[in-house]
Coordinates of C-alpha atoms in Angstrom, one line a residue:
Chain H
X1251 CA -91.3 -16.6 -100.1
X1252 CA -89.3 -19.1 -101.9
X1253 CA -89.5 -21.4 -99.4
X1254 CA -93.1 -21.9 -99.9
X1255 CA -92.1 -23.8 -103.0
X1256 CA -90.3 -26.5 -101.5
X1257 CA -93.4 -27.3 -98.9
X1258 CA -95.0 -29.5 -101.0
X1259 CA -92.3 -32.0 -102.0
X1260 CA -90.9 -31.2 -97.9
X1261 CA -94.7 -32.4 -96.9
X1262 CA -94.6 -35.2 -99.1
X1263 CA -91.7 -36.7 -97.5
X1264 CA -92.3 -36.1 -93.9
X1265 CA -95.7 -37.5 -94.6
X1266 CA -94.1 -40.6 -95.9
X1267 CA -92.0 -40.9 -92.5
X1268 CA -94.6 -40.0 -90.0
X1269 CA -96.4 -43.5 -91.2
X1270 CA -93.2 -45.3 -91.1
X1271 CA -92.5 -44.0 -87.2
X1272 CA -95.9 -46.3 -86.0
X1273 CA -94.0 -47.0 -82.7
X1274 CA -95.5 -43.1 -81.9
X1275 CA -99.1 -43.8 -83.1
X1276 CA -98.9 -45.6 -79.1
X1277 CA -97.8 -42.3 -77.6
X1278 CA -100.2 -40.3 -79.3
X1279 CA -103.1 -42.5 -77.8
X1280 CA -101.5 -42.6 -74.0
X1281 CA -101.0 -39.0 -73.7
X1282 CA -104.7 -39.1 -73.9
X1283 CA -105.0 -41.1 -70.5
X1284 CA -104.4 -38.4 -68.2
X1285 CA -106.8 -36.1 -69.3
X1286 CA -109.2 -38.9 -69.4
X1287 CA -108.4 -39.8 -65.7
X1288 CA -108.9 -35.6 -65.0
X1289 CA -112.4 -35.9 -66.4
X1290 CA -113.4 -38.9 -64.6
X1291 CA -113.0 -37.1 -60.9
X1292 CA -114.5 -34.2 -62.7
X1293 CA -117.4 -35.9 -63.5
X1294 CA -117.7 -37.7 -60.1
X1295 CA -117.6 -34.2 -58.3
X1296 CA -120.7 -32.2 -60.5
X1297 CA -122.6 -35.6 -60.0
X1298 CA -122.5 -35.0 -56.3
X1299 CA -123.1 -32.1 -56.6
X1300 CA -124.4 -30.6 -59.5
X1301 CA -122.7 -27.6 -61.8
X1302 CA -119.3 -26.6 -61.2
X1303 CA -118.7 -22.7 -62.2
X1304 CA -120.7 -23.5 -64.7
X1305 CA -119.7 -27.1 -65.8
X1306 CA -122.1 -30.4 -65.6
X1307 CA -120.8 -33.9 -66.3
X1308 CA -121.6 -33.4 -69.7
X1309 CA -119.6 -30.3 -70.5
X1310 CA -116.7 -32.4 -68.6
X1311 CA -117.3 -35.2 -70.6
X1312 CA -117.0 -32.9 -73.9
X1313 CA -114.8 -31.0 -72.7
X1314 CA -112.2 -33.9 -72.7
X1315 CA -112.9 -35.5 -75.4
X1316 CA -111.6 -32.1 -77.0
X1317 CA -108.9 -32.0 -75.2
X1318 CA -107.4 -35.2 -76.4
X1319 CA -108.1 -34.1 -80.0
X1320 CA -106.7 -30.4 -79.9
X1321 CA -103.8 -31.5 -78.3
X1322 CA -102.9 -33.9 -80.7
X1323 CA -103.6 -30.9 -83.3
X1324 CA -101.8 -28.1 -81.6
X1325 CA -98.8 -30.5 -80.5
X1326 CA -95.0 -29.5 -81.8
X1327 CA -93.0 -32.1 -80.5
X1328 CA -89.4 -30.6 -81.7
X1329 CA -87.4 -29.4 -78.7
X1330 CA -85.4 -32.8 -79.1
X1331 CA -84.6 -32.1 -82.4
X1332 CA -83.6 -28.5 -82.5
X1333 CA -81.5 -29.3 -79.0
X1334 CA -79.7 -31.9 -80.2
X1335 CA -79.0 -30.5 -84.0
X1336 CA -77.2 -27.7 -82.5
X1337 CA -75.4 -29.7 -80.0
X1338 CA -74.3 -32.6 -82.2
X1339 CA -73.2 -30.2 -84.8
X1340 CA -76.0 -31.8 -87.3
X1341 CA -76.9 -28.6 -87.8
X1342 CA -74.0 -26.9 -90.1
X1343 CA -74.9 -28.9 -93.3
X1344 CA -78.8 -27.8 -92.6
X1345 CA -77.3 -24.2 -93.0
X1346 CA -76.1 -24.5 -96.2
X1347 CA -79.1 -25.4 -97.2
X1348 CA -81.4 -22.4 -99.4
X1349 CA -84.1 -22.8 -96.6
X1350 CA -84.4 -22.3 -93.1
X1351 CA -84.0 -25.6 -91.1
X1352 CA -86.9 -24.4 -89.1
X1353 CA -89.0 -24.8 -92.3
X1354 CA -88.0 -28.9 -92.0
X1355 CA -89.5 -28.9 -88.8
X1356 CA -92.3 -27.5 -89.4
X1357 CA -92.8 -29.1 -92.4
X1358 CA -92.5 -32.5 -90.0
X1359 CA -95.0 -31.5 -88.0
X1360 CA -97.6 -30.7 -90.3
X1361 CA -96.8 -34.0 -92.1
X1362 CA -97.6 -36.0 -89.0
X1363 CA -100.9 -34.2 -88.5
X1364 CA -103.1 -36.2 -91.1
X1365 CA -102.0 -39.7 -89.8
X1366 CA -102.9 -38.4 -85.8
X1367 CA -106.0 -37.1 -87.2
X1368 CA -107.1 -40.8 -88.4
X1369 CA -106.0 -42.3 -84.9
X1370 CA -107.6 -40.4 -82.9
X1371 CA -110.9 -38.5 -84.3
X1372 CA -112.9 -42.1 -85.1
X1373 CA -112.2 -42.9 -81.4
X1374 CA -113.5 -39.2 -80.1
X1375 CA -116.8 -39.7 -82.6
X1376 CA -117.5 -43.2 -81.0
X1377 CA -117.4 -42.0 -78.1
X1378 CA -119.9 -39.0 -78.2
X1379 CA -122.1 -40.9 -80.3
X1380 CA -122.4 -43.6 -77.3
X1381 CA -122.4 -40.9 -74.3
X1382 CA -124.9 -38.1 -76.2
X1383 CA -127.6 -41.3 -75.2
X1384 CA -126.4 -40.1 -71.5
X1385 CA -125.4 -36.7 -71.7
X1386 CA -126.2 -34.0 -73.5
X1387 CA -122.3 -33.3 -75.5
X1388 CA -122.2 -29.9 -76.9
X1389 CA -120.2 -28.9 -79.5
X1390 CA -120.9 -25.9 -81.7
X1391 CA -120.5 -27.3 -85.0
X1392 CA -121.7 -24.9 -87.6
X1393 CA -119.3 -24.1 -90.4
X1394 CA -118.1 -20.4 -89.5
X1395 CA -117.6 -21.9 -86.0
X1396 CA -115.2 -24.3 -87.1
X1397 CA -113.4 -21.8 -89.1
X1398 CA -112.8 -19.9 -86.4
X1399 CA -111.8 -23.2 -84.7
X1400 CA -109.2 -23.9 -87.4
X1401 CA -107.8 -20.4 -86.9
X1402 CA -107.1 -20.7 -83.6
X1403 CA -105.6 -24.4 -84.2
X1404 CA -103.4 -23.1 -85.8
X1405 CA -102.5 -20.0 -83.7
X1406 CA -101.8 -23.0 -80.8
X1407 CA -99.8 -25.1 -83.1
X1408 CA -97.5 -21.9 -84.4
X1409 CA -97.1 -20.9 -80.7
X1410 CA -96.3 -24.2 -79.1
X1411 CA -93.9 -25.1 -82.3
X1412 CA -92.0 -21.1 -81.4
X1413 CA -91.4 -21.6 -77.8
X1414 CA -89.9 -24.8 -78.3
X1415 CA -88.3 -23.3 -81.2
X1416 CA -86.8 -20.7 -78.4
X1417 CA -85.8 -23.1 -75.5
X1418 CA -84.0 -25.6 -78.1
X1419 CA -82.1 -22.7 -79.8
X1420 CA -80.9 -22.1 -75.9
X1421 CA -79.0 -24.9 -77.1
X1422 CA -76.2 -22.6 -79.1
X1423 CA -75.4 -21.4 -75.2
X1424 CA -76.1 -23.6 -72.8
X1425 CA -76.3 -27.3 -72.6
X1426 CA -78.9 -28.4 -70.3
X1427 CA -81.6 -26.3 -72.0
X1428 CA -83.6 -29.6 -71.5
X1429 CA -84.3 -28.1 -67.9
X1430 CA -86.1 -24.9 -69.6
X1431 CA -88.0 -27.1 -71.7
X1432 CA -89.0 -29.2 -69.0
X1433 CA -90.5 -26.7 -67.0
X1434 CA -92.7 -25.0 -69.7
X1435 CA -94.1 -28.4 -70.7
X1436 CA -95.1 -28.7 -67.2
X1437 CA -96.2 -24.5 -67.0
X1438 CA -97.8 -24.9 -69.8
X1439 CA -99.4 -28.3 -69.8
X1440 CA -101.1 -26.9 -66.2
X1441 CA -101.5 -23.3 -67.4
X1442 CA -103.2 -24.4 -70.8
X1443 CA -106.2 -26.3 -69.8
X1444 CA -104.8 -29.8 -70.8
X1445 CA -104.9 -30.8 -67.1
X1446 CA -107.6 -29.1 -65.7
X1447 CA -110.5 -26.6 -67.7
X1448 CA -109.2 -22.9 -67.3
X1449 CA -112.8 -22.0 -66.2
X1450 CA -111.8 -24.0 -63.0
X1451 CA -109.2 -21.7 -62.3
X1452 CA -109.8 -19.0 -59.5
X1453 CA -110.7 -15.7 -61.3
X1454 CA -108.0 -14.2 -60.8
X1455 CA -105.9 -16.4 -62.6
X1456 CA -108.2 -16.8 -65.3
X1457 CA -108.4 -13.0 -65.8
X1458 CA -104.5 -12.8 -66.0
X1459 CA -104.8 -16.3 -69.1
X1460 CA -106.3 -14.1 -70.9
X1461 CA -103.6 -12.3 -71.4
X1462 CA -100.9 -14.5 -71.3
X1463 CA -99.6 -17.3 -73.8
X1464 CA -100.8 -20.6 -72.2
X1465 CA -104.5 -20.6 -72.5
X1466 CA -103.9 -19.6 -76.6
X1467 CA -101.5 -22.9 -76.6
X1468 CA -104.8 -25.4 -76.2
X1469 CA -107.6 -24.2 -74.4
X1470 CA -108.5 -21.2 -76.9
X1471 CA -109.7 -23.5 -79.9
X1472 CA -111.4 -26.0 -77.2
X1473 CA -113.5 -23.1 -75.6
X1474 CA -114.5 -22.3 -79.4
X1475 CA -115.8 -25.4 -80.6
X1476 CA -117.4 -25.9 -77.5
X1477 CA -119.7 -23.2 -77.9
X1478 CA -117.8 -21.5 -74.6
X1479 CA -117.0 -17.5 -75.9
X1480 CA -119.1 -14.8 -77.2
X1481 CA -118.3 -13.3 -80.7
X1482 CA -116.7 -10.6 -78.7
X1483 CA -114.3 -13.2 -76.6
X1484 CA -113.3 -15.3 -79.5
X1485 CA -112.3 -11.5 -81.2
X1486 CA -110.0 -10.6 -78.1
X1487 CA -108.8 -14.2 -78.1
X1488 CA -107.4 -13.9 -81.8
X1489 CA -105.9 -10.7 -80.9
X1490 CA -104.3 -12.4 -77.8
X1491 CA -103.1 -15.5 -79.8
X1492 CA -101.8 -13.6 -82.7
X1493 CA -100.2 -10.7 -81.4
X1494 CA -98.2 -14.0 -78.8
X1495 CA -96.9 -15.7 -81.7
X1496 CA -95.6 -12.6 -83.5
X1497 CA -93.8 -11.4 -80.2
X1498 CA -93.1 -15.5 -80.1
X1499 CA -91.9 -15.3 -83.7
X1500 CA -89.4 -12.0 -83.1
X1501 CA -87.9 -13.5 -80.6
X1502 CA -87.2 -16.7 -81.9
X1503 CA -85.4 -14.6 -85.0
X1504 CA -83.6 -12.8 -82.5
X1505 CA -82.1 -15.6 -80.8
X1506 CA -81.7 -17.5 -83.4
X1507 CA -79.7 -15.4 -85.7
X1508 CA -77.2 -14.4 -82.7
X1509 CA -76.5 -18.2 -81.7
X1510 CA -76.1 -19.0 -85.5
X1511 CA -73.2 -16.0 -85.0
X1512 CA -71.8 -17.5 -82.2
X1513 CA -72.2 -21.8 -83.8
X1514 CA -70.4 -20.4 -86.6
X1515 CA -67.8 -18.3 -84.5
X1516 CA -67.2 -21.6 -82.2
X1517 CA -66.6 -23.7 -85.5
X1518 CA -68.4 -26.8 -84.7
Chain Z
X227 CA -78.2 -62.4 -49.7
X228 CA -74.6 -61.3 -48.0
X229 CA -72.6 -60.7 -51.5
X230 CA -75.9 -59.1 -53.3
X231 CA -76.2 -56.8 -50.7
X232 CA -72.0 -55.7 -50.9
X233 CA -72.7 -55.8 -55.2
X234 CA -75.3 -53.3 -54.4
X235 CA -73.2 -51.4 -52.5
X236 CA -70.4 -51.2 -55.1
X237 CA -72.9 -50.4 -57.9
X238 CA -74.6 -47.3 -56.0
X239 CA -71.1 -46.5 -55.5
X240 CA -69.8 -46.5 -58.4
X241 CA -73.3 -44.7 -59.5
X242 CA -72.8 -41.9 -57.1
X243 CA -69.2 -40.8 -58.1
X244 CA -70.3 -40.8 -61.4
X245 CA -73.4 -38.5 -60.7
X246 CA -71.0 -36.4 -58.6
X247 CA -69.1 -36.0 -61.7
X248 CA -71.9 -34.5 -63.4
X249 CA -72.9 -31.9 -60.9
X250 CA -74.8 -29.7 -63.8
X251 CA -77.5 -32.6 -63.9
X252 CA -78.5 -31.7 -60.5
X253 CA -79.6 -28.0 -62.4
X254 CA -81.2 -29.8 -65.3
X255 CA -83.1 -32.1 -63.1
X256 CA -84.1 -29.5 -60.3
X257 CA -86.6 -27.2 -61.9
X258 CA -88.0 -30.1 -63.6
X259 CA -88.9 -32.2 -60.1
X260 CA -90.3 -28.7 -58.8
X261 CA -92.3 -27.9 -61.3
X262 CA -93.6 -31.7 -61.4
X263 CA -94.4 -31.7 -58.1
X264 CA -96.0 -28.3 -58.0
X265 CA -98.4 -28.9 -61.1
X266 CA -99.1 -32.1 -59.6
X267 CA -100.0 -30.6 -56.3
X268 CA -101.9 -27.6 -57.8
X269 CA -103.9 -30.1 -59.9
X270 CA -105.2 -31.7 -55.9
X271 CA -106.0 -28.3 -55.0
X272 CA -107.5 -27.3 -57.5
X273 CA -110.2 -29.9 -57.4
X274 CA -110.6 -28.6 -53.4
X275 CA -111.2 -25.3 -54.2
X276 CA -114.5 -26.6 -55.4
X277 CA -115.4 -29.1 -52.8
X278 CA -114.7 -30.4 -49.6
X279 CA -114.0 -34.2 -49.9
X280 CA -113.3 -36.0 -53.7
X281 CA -114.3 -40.1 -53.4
X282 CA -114.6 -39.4 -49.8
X283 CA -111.1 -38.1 -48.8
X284 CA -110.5 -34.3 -47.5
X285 CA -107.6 -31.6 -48.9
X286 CA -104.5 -33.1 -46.7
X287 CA -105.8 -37.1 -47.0
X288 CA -106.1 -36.6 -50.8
X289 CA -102.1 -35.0 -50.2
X290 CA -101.2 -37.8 -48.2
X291 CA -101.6 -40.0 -51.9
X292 CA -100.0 -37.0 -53.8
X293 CA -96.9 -37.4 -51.8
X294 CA -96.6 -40.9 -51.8
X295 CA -97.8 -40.6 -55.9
X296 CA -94.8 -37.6 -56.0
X297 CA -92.3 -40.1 -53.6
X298 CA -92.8 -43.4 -56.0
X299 CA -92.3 -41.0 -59.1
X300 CA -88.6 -40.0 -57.4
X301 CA -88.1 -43.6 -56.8
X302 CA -88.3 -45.3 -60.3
X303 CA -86.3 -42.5 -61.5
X304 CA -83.7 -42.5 -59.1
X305 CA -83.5 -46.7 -59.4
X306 CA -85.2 -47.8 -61.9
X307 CA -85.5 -45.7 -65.1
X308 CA -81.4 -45.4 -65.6
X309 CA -81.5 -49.4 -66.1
X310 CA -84.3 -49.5 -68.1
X311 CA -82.5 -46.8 -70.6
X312 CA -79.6 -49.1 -70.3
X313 CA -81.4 -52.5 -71.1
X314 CA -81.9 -51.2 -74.3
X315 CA -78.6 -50.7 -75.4
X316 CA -77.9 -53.7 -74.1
X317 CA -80.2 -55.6 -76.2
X318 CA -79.8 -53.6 -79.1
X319 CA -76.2 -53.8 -79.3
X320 CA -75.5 -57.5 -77.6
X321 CA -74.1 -56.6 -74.7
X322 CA -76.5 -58.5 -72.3
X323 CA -74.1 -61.5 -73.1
X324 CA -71.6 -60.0 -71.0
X325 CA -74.5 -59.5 -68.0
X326 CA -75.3 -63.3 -68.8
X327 CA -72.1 -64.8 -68.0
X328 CA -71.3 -62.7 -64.9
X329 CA -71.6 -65.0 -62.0
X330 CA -74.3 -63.0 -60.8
X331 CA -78.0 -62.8 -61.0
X332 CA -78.7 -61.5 -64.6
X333 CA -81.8 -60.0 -63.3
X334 CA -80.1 -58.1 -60.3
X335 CA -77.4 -56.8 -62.2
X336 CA -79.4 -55.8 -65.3
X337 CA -82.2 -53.7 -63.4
X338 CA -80.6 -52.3 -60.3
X339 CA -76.8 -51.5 -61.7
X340 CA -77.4 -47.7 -61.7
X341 CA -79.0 -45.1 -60.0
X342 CA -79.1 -41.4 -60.6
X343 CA -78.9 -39.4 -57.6
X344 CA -80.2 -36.2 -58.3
X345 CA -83.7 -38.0 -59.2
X346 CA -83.6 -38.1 -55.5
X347 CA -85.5 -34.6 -55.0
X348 CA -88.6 -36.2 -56.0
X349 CA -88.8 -38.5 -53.4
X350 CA -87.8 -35.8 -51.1
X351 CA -90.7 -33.7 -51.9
X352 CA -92.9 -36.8 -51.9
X353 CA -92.0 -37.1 -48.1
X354 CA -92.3 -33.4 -47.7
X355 CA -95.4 -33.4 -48.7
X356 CA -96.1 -36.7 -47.0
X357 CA -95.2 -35.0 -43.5
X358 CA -96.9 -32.2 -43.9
X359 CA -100.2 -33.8 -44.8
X360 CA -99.9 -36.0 -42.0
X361 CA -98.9 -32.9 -39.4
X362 CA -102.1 -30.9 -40.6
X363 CA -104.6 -33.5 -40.4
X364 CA -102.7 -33.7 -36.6
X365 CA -102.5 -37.8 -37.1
X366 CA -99.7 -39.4 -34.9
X367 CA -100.2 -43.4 -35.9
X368 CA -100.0 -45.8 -33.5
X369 CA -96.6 -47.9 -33.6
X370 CA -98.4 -50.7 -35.2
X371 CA -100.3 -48.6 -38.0
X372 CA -96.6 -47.2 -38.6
X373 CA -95.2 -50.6 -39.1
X374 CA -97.9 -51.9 -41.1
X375 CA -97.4 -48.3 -43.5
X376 CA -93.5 -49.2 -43.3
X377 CA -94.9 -52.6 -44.8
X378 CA -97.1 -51.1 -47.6
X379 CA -94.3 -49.2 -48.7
X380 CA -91.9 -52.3 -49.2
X381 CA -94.6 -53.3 -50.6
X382 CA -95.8 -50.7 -53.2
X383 CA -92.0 -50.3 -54.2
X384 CA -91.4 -54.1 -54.8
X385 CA -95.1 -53.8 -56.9
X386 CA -93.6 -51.1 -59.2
X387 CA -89.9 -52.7 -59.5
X388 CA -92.2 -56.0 -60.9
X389 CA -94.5 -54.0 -62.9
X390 CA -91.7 -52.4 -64.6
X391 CA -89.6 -55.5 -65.2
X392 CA -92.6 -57.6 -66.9
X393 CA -93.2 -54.7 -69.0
X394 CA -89.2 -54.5 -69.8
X395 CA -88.9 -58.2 -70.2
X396 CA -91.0 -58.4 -72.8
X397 CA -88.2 -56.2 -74.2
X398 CA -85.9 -59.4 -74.9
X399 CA -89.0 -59.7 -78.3
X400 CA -89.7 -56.2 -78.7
X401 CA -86.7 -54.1 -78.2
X402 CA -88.2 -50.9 -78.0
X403 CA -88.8 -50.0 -74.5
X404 CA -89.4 -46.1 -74.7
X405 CA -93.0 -46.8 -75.0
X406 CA -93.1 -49.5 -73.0
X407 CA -91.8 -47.2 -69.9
X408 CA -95.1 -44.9 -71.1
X409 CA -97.5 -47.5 -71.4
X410 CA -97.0 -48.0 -67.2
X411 CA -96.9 -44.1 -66.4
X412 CA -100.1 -43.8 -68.1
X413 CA -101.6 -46.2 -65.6
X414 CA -99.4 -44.5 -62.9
X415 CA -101.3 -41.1 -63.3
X416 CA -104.4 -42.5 -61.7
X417 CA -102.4 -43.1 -58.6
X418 CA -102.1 -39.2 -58.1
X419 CA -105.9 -39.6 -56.4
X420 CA -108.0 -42.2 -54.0
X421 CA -108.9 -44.8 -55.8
X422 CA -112.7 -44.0 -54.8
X423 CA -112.8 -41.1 -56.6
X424 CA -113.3 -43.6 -59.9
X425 CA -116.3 -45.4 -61.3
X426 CA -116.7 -49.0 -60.1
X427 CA -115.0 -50.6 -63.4
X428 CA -112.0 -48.9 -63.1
X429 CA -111.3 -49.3 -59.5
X430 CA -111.3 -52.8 -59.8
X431 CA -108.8 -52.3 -62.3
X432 CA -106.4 -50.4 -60.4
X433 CA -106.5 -52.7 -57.3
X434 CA -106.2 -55.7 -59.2
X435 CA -105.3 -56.0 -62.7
X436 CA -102.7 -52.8 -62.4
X437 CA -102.4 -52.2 -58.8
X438 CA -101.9 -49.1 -59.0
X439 CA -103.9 -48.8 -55.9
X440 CA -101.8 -50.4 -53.2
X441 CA -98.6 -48.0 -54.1
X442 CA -100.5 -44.9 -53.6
X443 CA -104.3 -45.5 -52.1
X444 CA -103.4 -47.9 -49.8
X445 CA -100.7 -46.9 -48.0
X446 CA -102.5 -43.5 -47.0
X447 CA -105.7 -45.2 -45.7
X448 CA -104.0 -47.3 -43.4
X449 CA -102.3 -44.8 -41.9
X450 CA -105.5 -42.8 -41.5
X451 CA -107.0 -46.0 -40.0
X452 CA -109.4 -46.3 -43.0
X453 CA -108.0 -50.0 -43.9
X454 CA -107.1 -52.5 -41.6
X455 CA -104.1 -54.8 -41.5
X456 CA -105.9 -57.5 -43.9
X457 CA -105.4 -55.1 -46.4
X458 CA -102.0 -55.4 -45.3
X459 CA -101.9 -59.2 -46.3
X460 CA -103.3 -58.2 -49.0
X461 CA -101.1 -56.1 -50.1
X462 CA -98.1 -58.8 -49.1
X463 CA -100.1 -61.5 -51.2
X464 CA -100.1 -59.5 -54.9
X465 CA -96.7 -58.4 -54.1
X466 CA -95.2 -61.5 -53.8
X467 CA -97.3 -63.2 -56.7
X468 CA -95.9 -60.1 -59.1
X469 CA -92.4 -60.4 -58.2
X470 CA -92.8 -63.9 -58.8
X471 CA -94.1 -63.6 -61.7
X472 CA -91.4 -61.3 -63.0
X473 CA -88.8 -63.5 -61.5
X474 CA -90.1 -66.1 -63.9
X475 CA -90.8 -63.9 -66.9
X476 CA -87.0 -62.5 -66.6
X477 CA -86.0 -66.6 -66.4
X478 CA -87.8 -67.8 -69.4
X479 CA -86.9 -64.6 -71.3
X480 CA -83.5 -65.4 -70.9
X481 CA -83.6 -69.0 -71.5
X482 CA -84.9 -68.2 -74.8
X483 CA -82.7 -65.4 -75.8
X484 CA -80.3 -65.6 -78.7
X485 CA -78.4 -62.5 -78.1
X486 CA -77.9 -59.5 -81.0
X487 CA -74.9 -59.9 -82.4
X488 CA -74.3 -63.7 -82.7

């Protein structure tokens, strides 16, 4: 537990350089626009024609909103980074280092949580302030609530930050492993309810997302806030998310420590 | 028109045998079309699973826009997007001098210099899906609604090419174009449904101030025989006023530029 001494200086700096990267601050607030088109032919359809397995225009219209926030909370963005460490050979010096490199990157990401925060929250408040005059938003808001929110925020955020963790330590073998991460942005932005609410899904497939990662990357802490699960869902859902990033965890170890054998073997 | 058209040919050439030399790209940029284009076709069908008809269109009409939305994707990446990456190091490092003093159009040689090939799967699908759509809602068009879709296709890929170079131009200031590129795909998402399906305000906004809806919306309804051909002229009108207009951004960008390194 050494490590945990460097995190505050390691925050500190990243923090400095997530306000000096503002050319991102434009991302964040784009990535927002699909979701936002989603709820707008989601809304159309339950005005035509009332509640969709269970959803009216307003539990769209909350719905949404969330997901543009969560996202930007449970978002790891460090595939790149990992990827091209290994490949450029940026990565030796990092291993000399007393701490794992993986703590820098998740230091990083923390870092650039505060400054997303700002952009984006004042934005979501606007805008349920102005709609609640039209629809009736619903977010359960009471403090153990958003506890449990936070928990499961930060289940997302460790499980999103692992599997990229995985696919970019692919790197050590292969040197597309931009293909693998490719295809679980798109599995997983479809599968996690960024595109389209799980409880759209046909039951089936929403039985199986209860049991497997995606739903735990995003949707989990939406469904929470909005007042969505019973105590009794939210209790399985922890147990899901939990037990995912530990088996998540193991096998980033595992990977990790053989490619760091075979790096080190290869001499780059 | 003549020597253009031969420069093209040597470029793509030239583009291809590169490509070829990279064979693993096609792996890396396989599963990534697929799974694109199946999220993106899941997402449709979802929205049917609940309904019969979103802003007015049924299941395979709403398909006919995701395979032209899926097709246009696997254009700008095949043509346009290796350019744009391109530009940038151009700009950033001074090369565009040597672009300027080639006794060539700046303009041609700057945005349609490379292509890359194995993009081409995405337009593939997009036609896939395209036929298919078209072969279950049993629609043969008449030879003139075919020309007039031929048309809006021209059309809808000269809109995008002009789209994308007054956003780019306005690189020759900025420099930083990663964002730029994002700032148009954000607006390109709403093509992946009718246009009806959005609220009044916004609609307007993709047929005129973005047109987003004449690459995508268009194109489908006149081949259903929803639209008739003065959407057509339409269609020809905003075209030619945005290449134009990028035409004559790309000039007075360049007039003004003092290059990087000088």
């Amino acid at each position: 537990m050494a490590w945990l001494k460097a995190y505050p200086t390691l925050l500190k700096v990243y923090y400095a350089r997530s306000i000096e990267y503002r050319g991102q601050i434009l991302i964040w607030i784009l990535s927002s626009v699909l979701p936002l088109v989603m709820m707008f032919v989601w809304v159309a359809l339950a005005e035509s024609q009332g509640s969709i397995n269970g959803y009216g225009s307003a539990d769209f219209i909350s719905y949404y909103l969330m997901v543009t926030l969560f996202r930007r909370m449970t978002g790891a963005w460090i595939f790149w980074d990992v990827d091209s460490d290994i490949r450029t050979g940026a990565l030796s010096p990092q291993l000399l280092k007393p701490i794992h490199p993986l703590h820098h990157a998740l230091t990083r990401v923390l870092a650039s949580k505060p400054l997303q925060l700002a952009i984006v929250l004042p934005p979501i408040v606007l805008a349920s302030i102005l709609l609640s005059s039209r629809y009736a938003l619903h977010y359960d808001l009471r403090l153990i609530n958003l506890l449990w929110v936070a928990v499961a925020t930060w289940g997302a955020l460790l499980l999103e930050f692992f599997a990229q963790a995985i696919i970019g330590s692919l790197a050590f073998w292969i040197s597309h492993a931009v293909a693998l991460a490719d295809v679980w942005f798109w599995v997983r932005s479809f599968l996690s309810g960024w595109i389209i609410p799980l409880a759209m899904f046909p039951p089936g497939l929403q039985l199986a997302l209860v049991f497997l990662p995606f739903r735990y990357c995003l949707a989990f802490p939406i469904e929470i806030i909005l007042g969505a699960l019973s105590p009794d869902q939210i209790l399985l859902g922890f147990v899901m998310q939990y037990a995912w990033v530990l088996a998540f965890f193991a096998l980033f170890q595992f990977v990790w420590r053989r490619g760091v054998k075979s790096y080190g073997a290869v001499g780059a | 028109m003549r020597r253009y058209l031969r420069v093209l040919g040597i470029f793509y050439k030239a583009a291809i045998l590169t490509d070829l030399e990279y064979r693993a790209n096609f792996l890396t940029n396989m599963p990534m079309s697929v799974a694109g284009a199946i999220a993106t076709i899941l997402t449709t069908t979802i929205f049917f699973q609940h309904t019969d008809s979103i802003g007015g269109w049924s299941y395979y009409e709403a398909l006919l826009v995701v395979g032209l939305f899926q097709l246009f994707i696997g254009m700008v990446d095949t043509f346009i997007t290796p350019n744009v990456q391109d530009f940038t190091e151009y700009l950033r490092l001074g090369t565009m001098d040597f672009i300027l003093i080639k006794p060539l159009n700046s303009q041609f040689h700057a945005s349609l210099r490379r292509i890359n090939m194995w993009r081409g799967v995405d337009m593939l699908i997009g036609l896939g899906v395209l036929a298919y759509a078209l072969n279950r809602l049993g629609v043969s068009p008449a030879p003139d609604r075919v020309v007039m879709f031929l048309i809006l296709l021209i059309c809808a890929a000269i809109i995008l090419y002009s789209l994308i170079m007054l956003l780019i131009t306005s690189g020759f200031w900025f420099v930083q174009l990663e964002n730029v590129m994002e700032l148009l795909f954000t607006f390109y998402e709403a093509g992946r449904f009718p246009v009806t399906v959005f609220p009044g305000w916004l609609r307007v906004m993709l047929t005129f101030v973005v047109p987003i809806a004449f690459i995508t919306t268009v194109p489908a309804a006149v081949v259903l025989g929803r639209l008739n051909a003065e959407f057509v002229l339409l269609a020809v009108i905003i075209t030619a006023g945005l290449f134009a207009a990028c035409v004559a951004f790309w000039r007075y960008a360049v007039r003004h530029y003092s290059s990087a390194s000088s």
